[in-house]
Every structure is written in C-alpha cells, then in structure tokens.
Amino acid sequence: MAENEIYRASTYAPVNIAVIKYWGKRDSKLNLPSNASLSVTLSQDDLRTHTTASCSKEVPEDSLTLNNASQDISGARTQACLRELRALRQEMEDKDPSLPKLAAMKLKIVSENNFPTAAGLASSAAGFAALVRAIANLYQLSVSPTDLSRIARQGSGSACRSVLGGYVAWQKGEKPDGSDSVAYEVSPASHWPDMRAIILVASAEKKDVSSTAGMQQTVASSALFQHRADEVVPKRMKAMEKAIHNRDFESFAVLTMKDSNNFHACCLDTQPPIFYMNDTSKAAIRMCEAINSTQPDEKPICAYTFDAGPNAVVYYLAEHEDLVAGTFKAIVGDKTGWEGNRGQNIKVRSETLEGTQAAADLLKSGVSRVILTSVGDGPRKTEEHLC
Amino acid sequence: MAENEIYRASTYAPVNIAVIKYWGKRDSKLNLPSNASLSVTLSQDDLRTHTTASCSKEVPEDSLTLNNASQDISGARTQACLRELRALRQEMEDKDPSLPKLAAMKLKIVSENNFPTAAGLASSAAGFAALVRAIANLYQLSVSPTDLSRIARQGSGSACRSVLGGYVAWQKGEKPDGSDSVAYEVSPASHWPDMRAIILVASAEKKDVSSTAGMQQTVASSALFQHRADEVVPKRMKAMEKAIHNRDFESFAVLTMKDSNNFHACCLDTQPPIFYMNDTSKAAIRMCEAINSTQPDEKPICAYTFDAGPNAVVYYLAEHEDLVAGTFKAIVGDKTGWEGNRGQNIKVRSETLEGTQAAADLLKSGVSRVILTSVGDGPRKTEEHLC
C-alpha cells in the first residue's frame, strides 16, 4: 500500500417526497421527529445528488463542496454524521490492525445536485443521504440501511428516508437517544413500480422560512400541531402502509392530499403564520381536483402534495399518464422538462376541463419547469468520482 | 284605524367582524355553532343594512327585496325568523284583542346595503339582524336583544351578534333546542370606543365556497376542526373577554390574529381544501407584521383578521391611526375610501418598512378599495322608510 494512497468512494442518492409529512422535532439536537412520516423515493435517473468521499494523509482538513461552492462543514449536524461514521470505522480498525487508518484522515467530500438547491425539492435529504452513504462506502462499513438512516437522520431528518428505495417510513421512535428513530422499507419500488410523479416547479428561489426554523415555530406556537402529531398522523401512517401494501391508489391519493393540507394547515396556524403554498400552488390543487372529478365516482387518479415550498408534486399511476401529465402538458407544455422520450410520448389532453381556465392561467404564468419522474431505488454506488 | 292602513317600521343594522371565529355547526337546521365566537360591531356610519318592514291587508304575499332585487324568501332560515316573530306578535294580539291583527298580514320587506353583498363583508349578518329588528319594531314586540339574537341566529348564525353593539359574544349553548345559543354584550362600544378598523377590500366577487357549504365540509372532513372547537376556542373566548374588559390591545391583537389563522388552517385542512385567503391577503398579513415589528418589543399595534373571503380587516386603536392606516395610505392611498374627513386627516407614513416591497406591490394590484371604520353601536331605529 502506497504511503500517499488516496481512498475514494462515490454514490448517487435519491430525493424522496413525503406523502405523510415530517414537521416538528421533539429533540432538535438529535433530529427526532414529533411524528412518523412516509415517503416515495424518486428515481435517480431524474433527480439525484452525486457525492464522492475521499481521504488521504495529504488532505489537510475536512471539506465539503456542493455544485462547486465550498460549504460550511462545521455545523453540529454534519459533524454528528462524520463523528458517527468515523467511530464505526475506528471500531473496524481496532479489531483488524491490518486495515488502513482511514478514521484518522481528513475527508474531502464533493457533491453535485442535478436540480436546483433549496427550492423545496428535498435537496438536503438527498445531500445528507449521499454524504453518509459515500463515507460508509469509503470506510467499507458493513452497516444496514437502517443503521445508516440513524446517522443520516442527524444530518437532516428527511435524509434518513433517502437511504432506502421505494416506499419508506421513518418511525418516530420512543428512546431519548434516538436509536429507534430510523427508516424502514414499507415496500420496495418493485412492489408498486408504476407510481409516477410530475413536479410543477413554481419557484426555484430559496424559501422565506427554512424548514428547520419553520417547524420549530410551529411546535412552539400552533394550537393544532400537537393534535396532528399525536392523533392524526399515527392513524394515517397505518392506513398509508396498508394502501401501499395493497397497491390501493385511491386510498394512497386521499391520504396524500389530506396530509399535505393538514401539514400546511399547521404552518398557517403558526404565529407568525407560515405560507409555503402560493396562488400557483392552489391552481395546481384545483387542476388535480378537476382531473379527479372526471373519473367515475370521482375516484382519484392523481394526488398533489407540497413540501416546504410552492412546488406541486403530483403522484399518479403509469396507466393514467396521458390523463394526468397530459392535462398539465396541455397547459405548461412549452416549459422545460418535456424534452425526453417520456415527455415526448405523453399525449396532450385536448379536452378542456370545466371551470379550470383561471387555474390554467395561473399555472401558465407561475410554473417555470416540470420534472417527470417515478418511484425509484435506493442509493447507487458508482465508479464515477468527482475528485 | 283605517281599514287599509299600512304599518311600517325601519331600522339600520350593523356589520360585525369576529375576532374569535364562528365556523362549523353542531345543528344546521337551528344554526347551532360548534363553538362560541366573539365580534366587534362596526359603525353603521360606514357599513349598514337599512331595512323597512311593512304590512297591510293589501300586501298579497311575503316578499323581500335587497338592493332593488327580489329575493327568495321561501328558504327555511328566513321562514323560521318570520314564523317566530309572527308567533310572538300573535301572543300579544291574543292577550290584547284591541291590537291590530298584524300577525295575519303578509310582510313586505325592503333592504339596502351600503356595501357590496356577499364579498366576505358579513352582509348576511347585517341583513338578518336588520330584518329581525325591523319586524320586531313593526310588531312592537317587547323583546330583549338576547331574545332577538335567538331569532336572528336562525336566519344566519353570525347575525345574532349584529343585534348588539360594541363587543359581542355568541355563546355556544348546550340545549338541543338552541334556546341558550344567544348573543350577549361583552362590553358596550363606550367601554373601549377607540377601536378602529381598516378593511382592505381584495375582492368584491362572490366567493367560491359559501360559508354554509364550507363549514359543513370542514366539520365533515377536517382532522383538526374538532380540536379547535373543543379545546382551542373555549380558552380563547375567556382570554378575549378578559382582554376587552381590560382594554388590553396587545392580548386582543395576538388572539385575533391567531384565531383568524386557526380558522383558515381548518379550512385548508378540509377535503377538498378551502382557500379564502389569496396572495393579496398574505401581503396584508406581512404588512401588519412589519408595522408591529417597528414597535418596542414588537408589541402589536394592529391585528389582521379574515372572514370567509380575501378581504383583510385590520383592527387598531385611534392613537395609532397614522402608524397603521397611514402605512396603508402610503401604499393604496389612490384607491376609493380615503375621501372622507377621517381618511383625509390620516398622515401618510413616508418611511418604507423594511422588506415590505413585494407585499406593497401585491397590495397595490390586489386591493380595490378601503373602508375606514370603528367599533359602533347596535341597530338604530329610523323613520326613513324604504317602502
């Protein structure tokens, strides 16, 4: 082994968009949530963070670069992740003295997102999942995704759900040290592979109120939030897991829409009130309602959800692609995002849905691009290194 | 007494704007609310319904005209009010046979609002209060305002608060027949006469979802609403009554803003979600926050509240007129509503509040007129008859 050998490992990690929302911490140091949550991991073909972790004796200090910009790595969250991963590596090295002494080396971490950062597209989830997965690969740790989720959670709560693919739950956990607040697979992507999503990007600006600040304001001031955390979410988690197991889109859709609205209701009930949705977001809701209302018995074929920002994520099944994505293509087909094969193959829905003119006008002026994606797998190892 | 004598009585009745909101019925036939509410009666110099009730043997059928348009009077709500008032008149006539037999005559009711109808300006409250008060006057009933509120409530829930002036509560009541679900005076206008309001009219269009339909959808589908009704509002009612008794504007303001947001949070938590506020409404909230943040310790000097529509009602005290209304005059001083003496005397606040440019732009394009008003008294009898 050469004296100045450089060790490196790279991974892609996916974005996830929750259908039962995480909002509020019961412990902000450990990122322990007030309630469980559940998300769909989105395909890394469309949205991903690519991260290389490297170390050598020559690396002078820990560093992190994101999209070519140097990032502050001194924050307690990032430090907690590095500390835990190094401790696991140290254990391995203590047991097997023949291993190279990586735990003592400084880390150089380089990341790239293929989507706008901090626009409500869950970039911190993919980012921390990629960081933790890349270092775990570098250190050749034999950790389960659940072990890894416990570490990623300390970087960014929702990151713990991005270490797994498919349909992923993050259980609240009961222990004060957070050791049972981990992610688990509800179903793999292969169980229900025809889940699709269209993201209507309504803003690529940084949000007014960060999730971290916003959720703490909600916990401190909302008169409704504790009821959501204690009573509303636990029932919905069970119902959502069942819907996924049964591939029951109708239940999945109703729960998804209700929980998005319930979360934003708690934001509005915060003092001062937090508004992540804007008039464009509401237009997306109205359009989804119009799409669903054309179905027999108004059985939903699409479900909107909004994170801490105005972008709409609309879930639907592949069989309804023309009915759902085709409706949006008729309205915002001139925006970026329809260029690929999949976008080209979507048939524009020519029929105008009743009473949607005002919503269509708002979408035309408020949506800047669309992203077509689908349920996807967990982090993927790659030999393409960024440093 | 002439054979064909025409009997008539007229009244003005005020608008009221709740600071603890009524939303949701526990009995929709009797208009019994899920929770108590509390409002400020606004001055009839600025906003009022003017109603004349008349009857004679020549009147062929019951009729109601509002702003020169004939109204359907056959609805269960209007019929309940007429039935109760006639029954009280009949009792009087039975006891004193010398009285003219008005209970048997048909009623001709003519009303005029001096403000846009159904634009979220509580027109039905003033309308039913005026109708009930005018007929009670016509019938020379010796009923207390509380008795009258019980009747007005059956026409439109919030109308029961418009039969009184000043600061008015509507108690939820416990009895199944609704006999204890009545309004009472918390404090007369004279107790705290310097309460002012500026109404930013963001839309004079009819609303998407009527209050009646909207509140029933909320009761049926919101996971948060029952918690609001059972836990949140009862505490706030006590605190608000105390704030009014103590003329404690800070507490009044915080409770008012929180309860408006809490009510709209329950609307958003409805399936499908109900949005009464729009981006103009949010801009009004941001502007109020900016005004309050300039105060020592950010002690609020103004409080926004929104009914089932996008119009902002901003309460403040007379001493802060230039700081509050003057800020809005600097932004929307070119709109209708500043013409009177009071509007002319308000000093434009020249200093631009930090970070309010976007909100100011939204207000400029979204606000069509302002209404300057203040706390006022209860229904006023008038000899000016409309028929």
PDB file of N, CA and C in Angstrom, chain A residues 208-209 221-225 227-228 232 236 253-254 257-258 261-266 268-280 282 285-286 289 304, chain B residues 208-209 221-225 227-228 232 236 253-254 257-258 261-266 268-280 282 285-286 289 304:
ATOM      1  N   ASP A 208     -38.677  31.493   2.029  1.00  0.00           N
ATOM      2  CA  ASP A 208     -38.734  32.548   3.053  1.00  0.00           C
ATOM      3  C   ASP A 208     -38.285  32.044   4.421  1.00  0.00           C
ATOM      4  N   VAL A 209     -38.906  30.963   4.843  1.00  0.00           N
ATOM      5  CA  VAL A 209     -38.676  30.409   6.172  1.00  0.00           C
ATOM      6  C   VAL A 209     -38.099  29.009   5.957  1.00  0.00           C
ATOM      7  N   SER A 221     -45.844  27.378  18.670  1.00  0.00           N
ATOM      8  CA  SER A 221     -46.988  28.295  18.683  1.00  0.00           C
ATOM      9  C   SER A 221     -48.302  27.749  18.137  1.00  0.00           C
ATOM     10  N   SER A 222     -48.288  26.646  17.410  1.00  0.00           N
ATOM     11  CA  SER A 222     -49.561  26.187  16.838  1.00  0.00           C
ATOM     12  C   SER A 222     -50.423  25.484  17.881  1.00  0.00           C
ATOM     13  N   ALA A 223     -51.706  25.830  17.868  1.00  0.00           N
ATOM     14  CA  ALA A 223     -52.659  25.187  18.787  1.00  0.00           C
ATOM     15  C   ALA A 223     -53.161  23.868  18.219  1.00  0.00           C
ATOM     16  N   LEU A 224     -52.817  23.583  16.970  1.00  0.00           N
ATOM     17  CA  LEU A 224     -53.313  22.375  16.305  1.00  0.00           C
ATOM     18  C   LEU A 224     -52.236  21.320  16.135  1.00  0.00           C
ATOM     19  N   PHE A 225     -50.960  21.751  16.140  1.00  0.00           N
ATOM     20  CA  PHE A 225     -49.896  20.845  15.750  1.00  0.00           C
ATOM     21  C   PHE A 225     -49.814  19.573  16.601  1.00  0.00           C
ATOM     22  N   HIS A 227     -52.020  18.008  18.179  1.00  0.00           N
ATOM     23  CA  HIS A 227     -53.116  17.109  17.825  1.00  0.00           C
ATOM     24  C   HIS A 227     -52.783  16.353  16.534  1.00  0.00           C
ATOM     25  N   ARG A 228     -52.200  17.076  15.578  1.00  0.00           N
ATOM     26  CA  ARG A 228     -51.737  16.400  14.348  1.00  0.00           C
ATOM     27  C   ARG A 228     -50.733  15.294  14.690  1.00  0.00           C
ATOM     28  N   VAL A 232     -53.555  12.563  14.595  1.00  0.00           N
ATOM     29  CA  VAL A 232     -53.852  12.456  13.162  1.00  0.00           C
ATOM     30  C   VAL A 232     -52.848  11.553  12.452  1.00  0.00           C
ATOM     31  N   ARG A 236     -52.931   7.785  10.162  1.00  0.00           N
ATOM     32  CA  ARG A 236     -52.642   7.868   8.724  1.00  0.00           C
ATOM     33  C   ARG A 236     -51.458   6.991   8.320  1.00  0.00           C
ATOM     34  N   ALA A 253     -53.977   8.202  -2.571  1.00  0.00           N
ATOM     35  CA  ALA A 253     -54.188   9.572  -3.047  1.00  0.00           C
ATOM     36  C   ALA A 253     -54.918  10.419  -2.006  1.00  0.00           C
ATOM     37  N   VAL A 254     -55.983   9.877  -1.448  1.00  0.00           N
ATOM     38  CA  VAL A 254     -56.766  10.651  -0.479  1.00  0.00           C
ATOM     39  C   VAL A 254     -55.904  10.989   0.737  1.00  0.00           C
ATOM     40  N   MET A 257     -53.191  13.717  -0.185  1.00  0.00           N
ATOM     41  CA  MET A 257     -53.715  15.086  -0.290  1.00  0.00           C
ATOM     42  C   MET A 257     -54.117  15.620   1.082  1.00  0.00           C
ATOM     43  N   LYS A 258     -54.797  14.784   1.857  1.00  0.00           N
ATOM     44  CA  LYS A 258     -55.221  15.229   3.194  1.00  0.00           C
ATOM     45  C   LYS A 258     -54.017  15.587   4.054  1.00  0.00           C
ATOM     46  N   ASN A 261     -52.373  18.895   3.068  1.00  0.00           N
ATOM     47  CA  ASN A 261     -53.177  20.022   3.543  1.00  0.00           C
ATOM     48  C   ASN A 261     -53.098  20.181   5.056  1.00  0.00           C
ATOM     49  N   ASN A 262     -53.076  19.058   5.756  1.00  0.00           N
ATOM     50  CA  ASN A 262     -53.011  19.105   7.216  1.00  0.00           C
ATOM     51  C   ASN A 262     -51.700  19.729   7.678  1.00  0.00           C
ATOM     52  N   PHE A 263     -50.615  19.356   7.027  1.00  0.00           N
ATOM     53  CA  PHE A 263     -49.305  19.935   7.344  1.00  0.00           C
ATOM     54  C   PHE A 263     -49.301  21.445   7.078  1.00  0.00           C
ATOM     55  N   HIS A 264     -49.808  21.866   5.897  1.00  0.00           N
ATOM     56  CA  HIS A 264     -49.814  23.307   5.598  1.00  0.00           C
ATOM     57  C   HIS A 264     -50.792  24.056   6.492  1.00  0.00           C
ATOM     58  N   ALA A 265     -51.843  23.375   6.952  1.00  0.00           N
ATOM     59  CA  ALA A 265     -52.750  23.995   7.924  1.00  0.00           C
ATOM     60  C   ALA A 265     -51.994  24.313   9.209  1.00  0.00           C
ATOM     61  N   CYS A 266     -51.143  23.399   9.650  1.00  0.00           N
ATOM     62  CA  CYS A 266     -50.358  23.658  10.867  1.00  0.00           C
ATOM     63  C   CYS A 266     -49.367  24.801  10.637  1.00  0.00           C
ATOM     64  N   LEU A 268     -49.936  27.355   8.686  1.00  0.00           N
ATOM     65  CA  LEU A 268     -50.771  28.564   8.724  1.00  0.00           C
ATOM     66  C   LEU A 268     -51.185  28.890  10.154  1.00  0.00           C
ATOM     67  N   ASP A 269     -51.303  27.871  10.987  1.00  0.00           N
ATOM     68  CA  ASP A 269     -51.691  28.077  12.391  1.00  0.00           C
ATOM     69  C   ASP A 269     -50.497  28.502  13.259  1.00  0.00           C
ATOM     70  N   THR A 270     -49.337  28.649  12.628  1.00  0.00           N
ATOM     71  CA  THR A 270     -48.126  29.076  13.345  1.00  0.00           C
ATOM     72  C   THR A 270     -48.165  30.592  13.552  1.00  0.00           C
ATOM     73  N   GLN A 271     -47.569  31.077  14.597  1.00  0.00           N
ATOM     74  CA  GLN A 271     -47.522  32.524  14.858  1.00  0.00           C
ATOM     75  C   GLN A 271     -46.085  33.013  14.784  1.00  0.00           C
ATOM     76  N   PRO A 272     -45.678  33.885  13.813  1.00  0.00           N
ATOM     77  CA  PRO A 272     -46.499  34.334  12.687  1.00  0.00           C
ATOM     78  C   PRO A 272     -46.743  33.207  11.690  1.00  0.00           C
ATOM     79  N   PRO A 273     -47.831  33.318  10.919  1.00  0.00           N
ATOM     80  CA  PRO A 273     -48.193  32.219  10.017  1.00  0.00           C
ATOM     81  C   PRO A 273     -47.145  31.994   8.928  1.00  0.00           C
ATOM     82  N   ILE A 274     -46.966  30.730   8.564  1.00  0.00           N
ATOM     83  CA  ILE A 274     -46.026  30.370   7.505  1.00  0.00           C
ATOM     84  C   ILE A 274     -46.830  29.924   6.295  1.00  0.00           C
ATOM     85  N   PHE A 275     -46.564  30.547   5.171  1.00  0.00           N
ATOM     86  CA  PHE A 275     -47.227  30.170   3.913  1.00  0.00           C
ATOM     87  C   PHE A 275     -46.180  29.611   2.972  1.00  0.00           C
ATOM     88  N   TYR A 276     -46.243  28.337   2.673  1.00  0.00           N
ATOM     89  CA  TYR A 276     -45.336  27.792   1.660  1.00  0.00           C
ATOM     90  C   TYR A 276     -46.040  27.720   0.308  1.00  0.00           C
ATOM     91  N   MET A 277     -47.356  27.531   0.316  1.00  0.00           N
ATOM     92  CA  MET A 277     -48.104  27.476  -0.937  1.00  0.00           C
ATOM     93  C   MET A 277     -48.460  28.892  -1.377  1.00  0.00           C
ATOM     94  N   ASN A 278     -48.473  29.120  -2.672  1.00  0.00           N
ATOM     95  CA  ASN A 278     -48.925  30.406  -3.198  1.00  0.00           C
ATOM     96  C   ASN A 278     -50.097  30.179  -4.162  1.00  0.00           C
ATOM     97  N   ASP A 279     -50.510  31.220  -4.872  1.00  0.00           N
ATOM     98  CA  ASP A 279     -51.680  31.087  -5.746  1.00  0.00           C
ATOM     99  C   ASP A 279     -51.430  30.082  -6.876  1.00  0.00           C
ATOM    100  N   THR A 280     -50.170  29.918  -7.303  1.00  0.00           N
ATOM    101  CA  THR A 280     -49.843  28.897  -8.311  1.00  0.00           C
ATOM    102  C   THR A 280     -50.071  27.496  -7.718  1.00  0.00           C
ATOM    103  N   LYS A 282     -52.145  26.678  -5.379  1.00  0.00           N
ATOM    104  CA  LYS A 282     -53.591  26.445  -5.274  1.00  0.00           C
ATOM    105  C   LYS A 282     -54.171  26.091  -6.630  1.00  0.00           C
ATOM    106  N   ILE A 285     -53.648  22.509  -7.221  1.00  0.00           N
ATOM    107  CA  ILE A 285     -54.649  21.734  -6.467  1.00  0.00           C
ATOM    108  C   ILE A 285     -55.969  21.699  -7.226  1.00  0.00           C
ATOM    109  N   ARG A 286     -56.402  22.860  -7.711  1.00  0.00           N
ATOM    110  CA  ARG A 286     -57.680  22.925  -8.425  1.00  0.00           C
ATOM    111  C   ARG A 286     -57.637  22.047  -9.678  1.00  0.00           C
ATOM    112  N   GLU A 289     -57.979  18.454  -8.702  1.00  0.00           N
ATOM    113  CA  GLU A 289     -59.388  18.176  -8.368  1.00  0.00           C
ATOM    114  C   GLU A 289     -60.216  18.015  -9.640  1.00  0.00           C
ATOM    115  N   TYR A 304     -51.947  15.463  -5.219  1.00  0.00           N
ATOM    116  CA  TYR A 304     -50.942  16.512  -5.046  1.00  0.00           C
ATOM    117  C   TYR A 304     -50.347  16.447  -3.648  1.00  0.00           C
TER     118      TYR A 304
ATOM    119  N   ASP B 208     -66.064  31.584  -3.824  1.00  0.00           N
ATOM    120  CA  ASP B 208     -66.095  30.246  -4.426  1.00  0.00           C
ATOM    121  C   ASP B 208     -66.994  29.290  -3.643  1.00  0.00           C
ATOM    122  N   VAL B 209     -66.735  29.219  -2.357  1.00  0.00           N
ATOM    123  CA  VAL B 209     -67.445  28.283  -1.497  1.00  0.00           C
ATOM    124  C   VAL B 209     -68.189  29.122  -0.471  1.00  0.00           C
ATOM    125  N   SER B 221     -64.885  16.774   7.312  1.00  0.00           N
ATOM    126  CA  SER B 221     -63.637  16.186   6.812  1.00  0.00           C
ATOM    127  C   SER B 221     -62.358  16.637   7.502  1.00  0.00           C
ATOM    128  N   SER B 222     -62.369  17.715   8.271  1.00  0.00           N
ATOM    129  CA  SER B 222     -61.105  18.165   8.867  1.00  0.00           C
ATOM    130  C   SER B 222     -60.730  17.328  10.082  1.00  0.00           C
ATOM    131  N   ALA B 223     -59.460  16.948  10.126  1.00  0.00           N
ATOM    132  CA  ALA B 223     -58.951  16.184  11.273  1.00  0.00           C
ATOM    133  C   ALA B 223     -58.580  17.114  12.427  1.00  0.00           C
ATOM    134  N   LEU B 224     -58.606  18.410  12.178  1.00  0.00           N
ATOM    135  CA  LEU B 224     -58.185  19.378  13.205  1.00  0.00           C
ATOM    136  C   LEU B 224     -59.357  20.143  13.794  1.00  0.00           C
ATOM    137  N   PHE B 225     -60.475  20.213  13.057  1.00  0.00           N
ATOM    138  CA  PHE B 225     -61.537  21.123  13.433  1.00  0.00           C
ATOM    139  C   PHE B 225     -62.103  20.859  14.825  1.00  0.00           C
ATOM    140  N   HIS B 227     -60.791  19.610  17.368  1.00  0.00           N
ATOM    141  CA  HIS B 227     -59.834  20.064  18.389  1.00  0.00           C
ATOM    142  C   HIS B 227     -59.931  21.583  18.563  1.00  0.00           C
ATOM    143  N   ARG B 228     -60.060  22.281  17.431  1.00  0.00           N
ATOM    144  CA  ARG B 228     -60.275  23.740  17.513  1.00  0.00           C
ATOM    145  C   ARG B 228     -61.530  24.044  18.337  1.00  0.00           C
ATOM    146  N   VAL B 232     -59.400  24.632  21.587  1.00  0.00           N
ATOM    147  CA  VAL B 232     -58.730  25.908  21.305  1.00  0.00           C
ATOM    148  C   VAL B 232     -59.647  27.090  21.605  1.00  0.00           C
ATOM    149  N   ARG B 236     -59.675  30.585  24.298  1.00  0.00           N
ATOM    150  CA  ARG B 236     -59.513  31.908  23.673  1.00  0.00           C
ATOM    151  C   ARG B 236     -60.680  32.830  23.991  1.00  0.00           C
ATOM    152  N   ALA B 253     -54.977  41.700  20.142  1.00  0.00           N
ATOM    153  CA  ALA B 253     -54.380  41.566  18.805  1.00  0.00           C
ATOM    154  C   ALA B 253     -53.829  40.160  18.587  1.00  0.00           C
ATOM    155  N   VAL B 254     -53.084  39.659  19.565  1.00  0.00           N
ATOM    156  CA  VAL B 254     -52.474  38.330  19.395  1.00  0.00           C
ATOM    157  C   VAL B 254     -53.569  37.273  19.241  1.00  0.00           C
ATOM    158  N   MET B 257     -55.312  37.588  15.698  1.00  0.00           N
ATOM    159  CA  MET B 257     -54.512  37.065  14.582  1.00  0.00           C
ATOM    160  C   MET B 257     -54.420  35.545  14.653  1.00  0.00           C
ATOM    161  N   LYS B 258     -54.160  35.032  15.849  1.00  0.00           N
ATOM    162  CA  LYS B 258     -54.067  33.571  15.992  1.00  0.00           C
ATOM    163  C   LYS B 258     -55.363  32.891  15.611  1.00  0.00           C
ATOM    164  N   ASN B 261     -55.960  32.836  11.838  1.00  0.00           N
ATOM    165  CA  ASN B 261     -55.113  31.821  11.200  1.00  0.00           C
ATOM    166  C   ASN B 261     -55.598  30.406  11.515  1.00  0.00           C
ATOM    167  N   ASN B 262     -56.040  30.201  12.742  1.00  0.00           N
ATOM    168  CA  ASN B 262     -56.510  28.880  13.151  1.00  0.00           C
ATOM    169  C   ASN B 262     -57.755  28.480  12.355  1.00  0.00           C
ATOM    170  N   PHE B 263     -58.648  29.424  12.189  1.00  0.00           N
ATOM    171  CA  PHE B 263     -59.860  29.176  11.387  1.00  0.00           C
ATOM    172  C   PHE B 263     -59.487  28.845   9.941  1.00  0.00           C
ATOM    173  N   HIS B 264     -58.604  29.632   9.335  1.00  0.00           N
ATOM    174  CA  HIS B 264     -58.230  29.365   7.939  1.00  0.00           C
ATOM    175  C   HIS B 264     -57.415  28.073   7.824  1.00  0.00           C
ATOM    176  N   ALA B 265     -56.692  27.717   8.880  1.00  0.00           N
ATOM    177  CA  ALA B 265     -55.991  26.423   8.888  1.00  0.00           C
ATOM    178  C   ALA B 265     -57.011  25.282   8.798  1.00  0.00           C
ATOM    179  N   CYS B 266     -58.115  25.408   9.519  1.00  0.00           N
ATOM    180  CA  CYS B 266     -59.148  24.369   9.453  1.00  0.00           C
ATOM    181  C   CYS B 266     -59.795  24.328   8.067  1.00  0.00           C
ATOM    182  N   LEU B 268     -58.191  25.006   5.285  1.00  0.00           N
ATOM    183  CA  LEU B 268     -57.184  24.337   4.448  1.00  0.00           C
ATOM    184  C   LEU B 268     -57.151  22.843   4.721  1.00  0.00           C
ATOM    185  N   ASP B 269     -57.476  22.467   5.953  1.00  0.00           N
ATOM    186  CA  ASP B 269     -57.473  21.048   6.335  1.00  0.00           C
ATOM    187  C   ASP B 269     -58.753  20.330   5.889  1.00  0.00           C
ATOM    188  N   THR B 270     -59.624  21.069   5.222  1.00  0.00           N
ATOM    189  CA  THR B 270     -60.880  20.488   4.727  1.00  0.00           C
ATOM    190  C   THR B 270     -60.598  19.724   3.427  1.00  0.00           C
ATOM    191  N   GLN B 271     -61.384  18.697   3.151  1.00  0.00           N
ATOM    192  CA  GLN B 271     -61.213  17.935   1.908  1.00  0.00           C
ATOM    193  C   GLN B 271     -62.459  18.086   1.043  1.00  0.00           C
ATOM    194  N   PRO B 272     -62.371  18.699  -0.179  1.00  0.00           N
ATOM    195  CA  PRO B 272     -61.195  19.381  -0.723  1.00  0.00           C
ATOM    196  C   PRO B 272     -60.897  20.674   0.049  1.00  0.00           C
ATOM    197  N   PRO B 273     -59.645  21.111   0.024  1.00  0.00           N
ATOM    198  CA  PRO B 273     -59.256  22.283   0.830  1.00  0.00           C
ATOM    199  C   PRO B 273     -59.977  23.554   0.382  1.00  0.00           C
ATOM    200  N   ILE B 274     -60.290  24.394   1.358  1.00  0.00           N
ATOM    201  CA  ILE B 274     -60.943  25.681   1.076  1.00  0.00           C
ATOM    202  C   ILE B 274     -59.928  26.786   1.322  1.00  0.00           C
ATOM    203  N   PHE B 275     -59.730  27.617   0.315  1.00  0.00           N
ATOM    204  CA  PHE B 275     -58.823  28.756   0.448  1.00  0.00           C
ATOM    205  C   PHE B 275     -59.646  30.029   0.348  1.00  0.00           C
ATOM    206  N   TYR B 276     -59.750  30.771   1.431  1.00  0.00           N
ATOM    207  CA  TYR B 276     -60.415  32.066   1.331  1.00  0.00           C
ATOM    208  C   TYR B 276     -59.389  33.181   1.167  1.00  0.00           C
ATOM    209  N   MET B 277     -58.196  32.982   1.718  1.00  0.00           N
ATOM    210  CA  MET B 277     -57.148  33.994   1.581  1.00  0.00           C
ATOM    211  C   MET B 277     -56.409  33.787   0.262  1.00  0.00           C
ATOM    212  N   ASN B 278     -55.971  34.868  -0.353  1.00  0.00           N
ATOM    213  CA  ASN B 278     -55.149  34.764  -1.556  1.00  0.00           C
ATOM    214  C   ASN B 278     -53.805  35.488  -1.316  1.00  0.00           C
ATOM    215  N   ASP B 279     -53.008  35.651  -2.369  1.00  0.00           N
ATOM    216  CA  ASP B 279     -51.692  36.268  -2.186  1.00  0.00           C
ATOM    217  C   ASP B 279     -51.803  37.723  -1.714  1.00  0.00           C
ATOM    218  N   THR B 280     -52.899  38.406  -2.067  1.00  0.00           N
ATOM    219  CA  THR B 280     -53.117  39.770  -1.559  1.00  0.00           C
ATOM    220  C   THR B 280     -53.354  39.734  -0.047  1.00  0.00           C
ATOM    221  N   LYS B 282     -52.240  37.521   2.037  1.00  0.00           N
ATOM    222  CA  LYS B 282     -50.962  37.240   2.699  1.00  0.00           C
ATOM    223  C   LYS B 282     -50.095  38.490   2.745  1.00  0.00           C
ATOM    224  N   ILE B 285     -51.122  40.483   5.643  1.00  0.00           N
ATOM    225  CA  ILE B 285     -50.559  39.915   6.876  1.00  0.00           C
ATOM    226  C   ILE B 285     -49.109  40.358   7.039  1.00  0.00           C
ATOM    227  N   ARG B 286     -48.328  40.258   5.969  1.00  0.00           N
ATOM    228  CA  ARG B 286     -46.913  40.644   6.052  1.00  0.00           C
ATOM    229  C   ARG B 286     -46.769  42.116   6.417  1.00  0.00           C
ATOM    230  N   GLU B 289     -47.440  42.540  10.077  1.00  0.00           N
ATOM    231  CA  GLU B 289     -46.278  42.070  10.838  1.00  0.00           C
ATOM    232  C   GLU B 289     -45.171  43.116  10.814  1.00  0.00           C
ATOM    233  N   TYR B 304     -54.682  41.707  12.156  1.00  0.00           N
ATOM    234  CA  TYR B 304     -55.469  41.344  10.969  1.00  0.00           C
ATOM    235  C   TYR B 304     -56.444  40.219  11.306  1.00  0.00           C
TER     236      TYR B 304
END
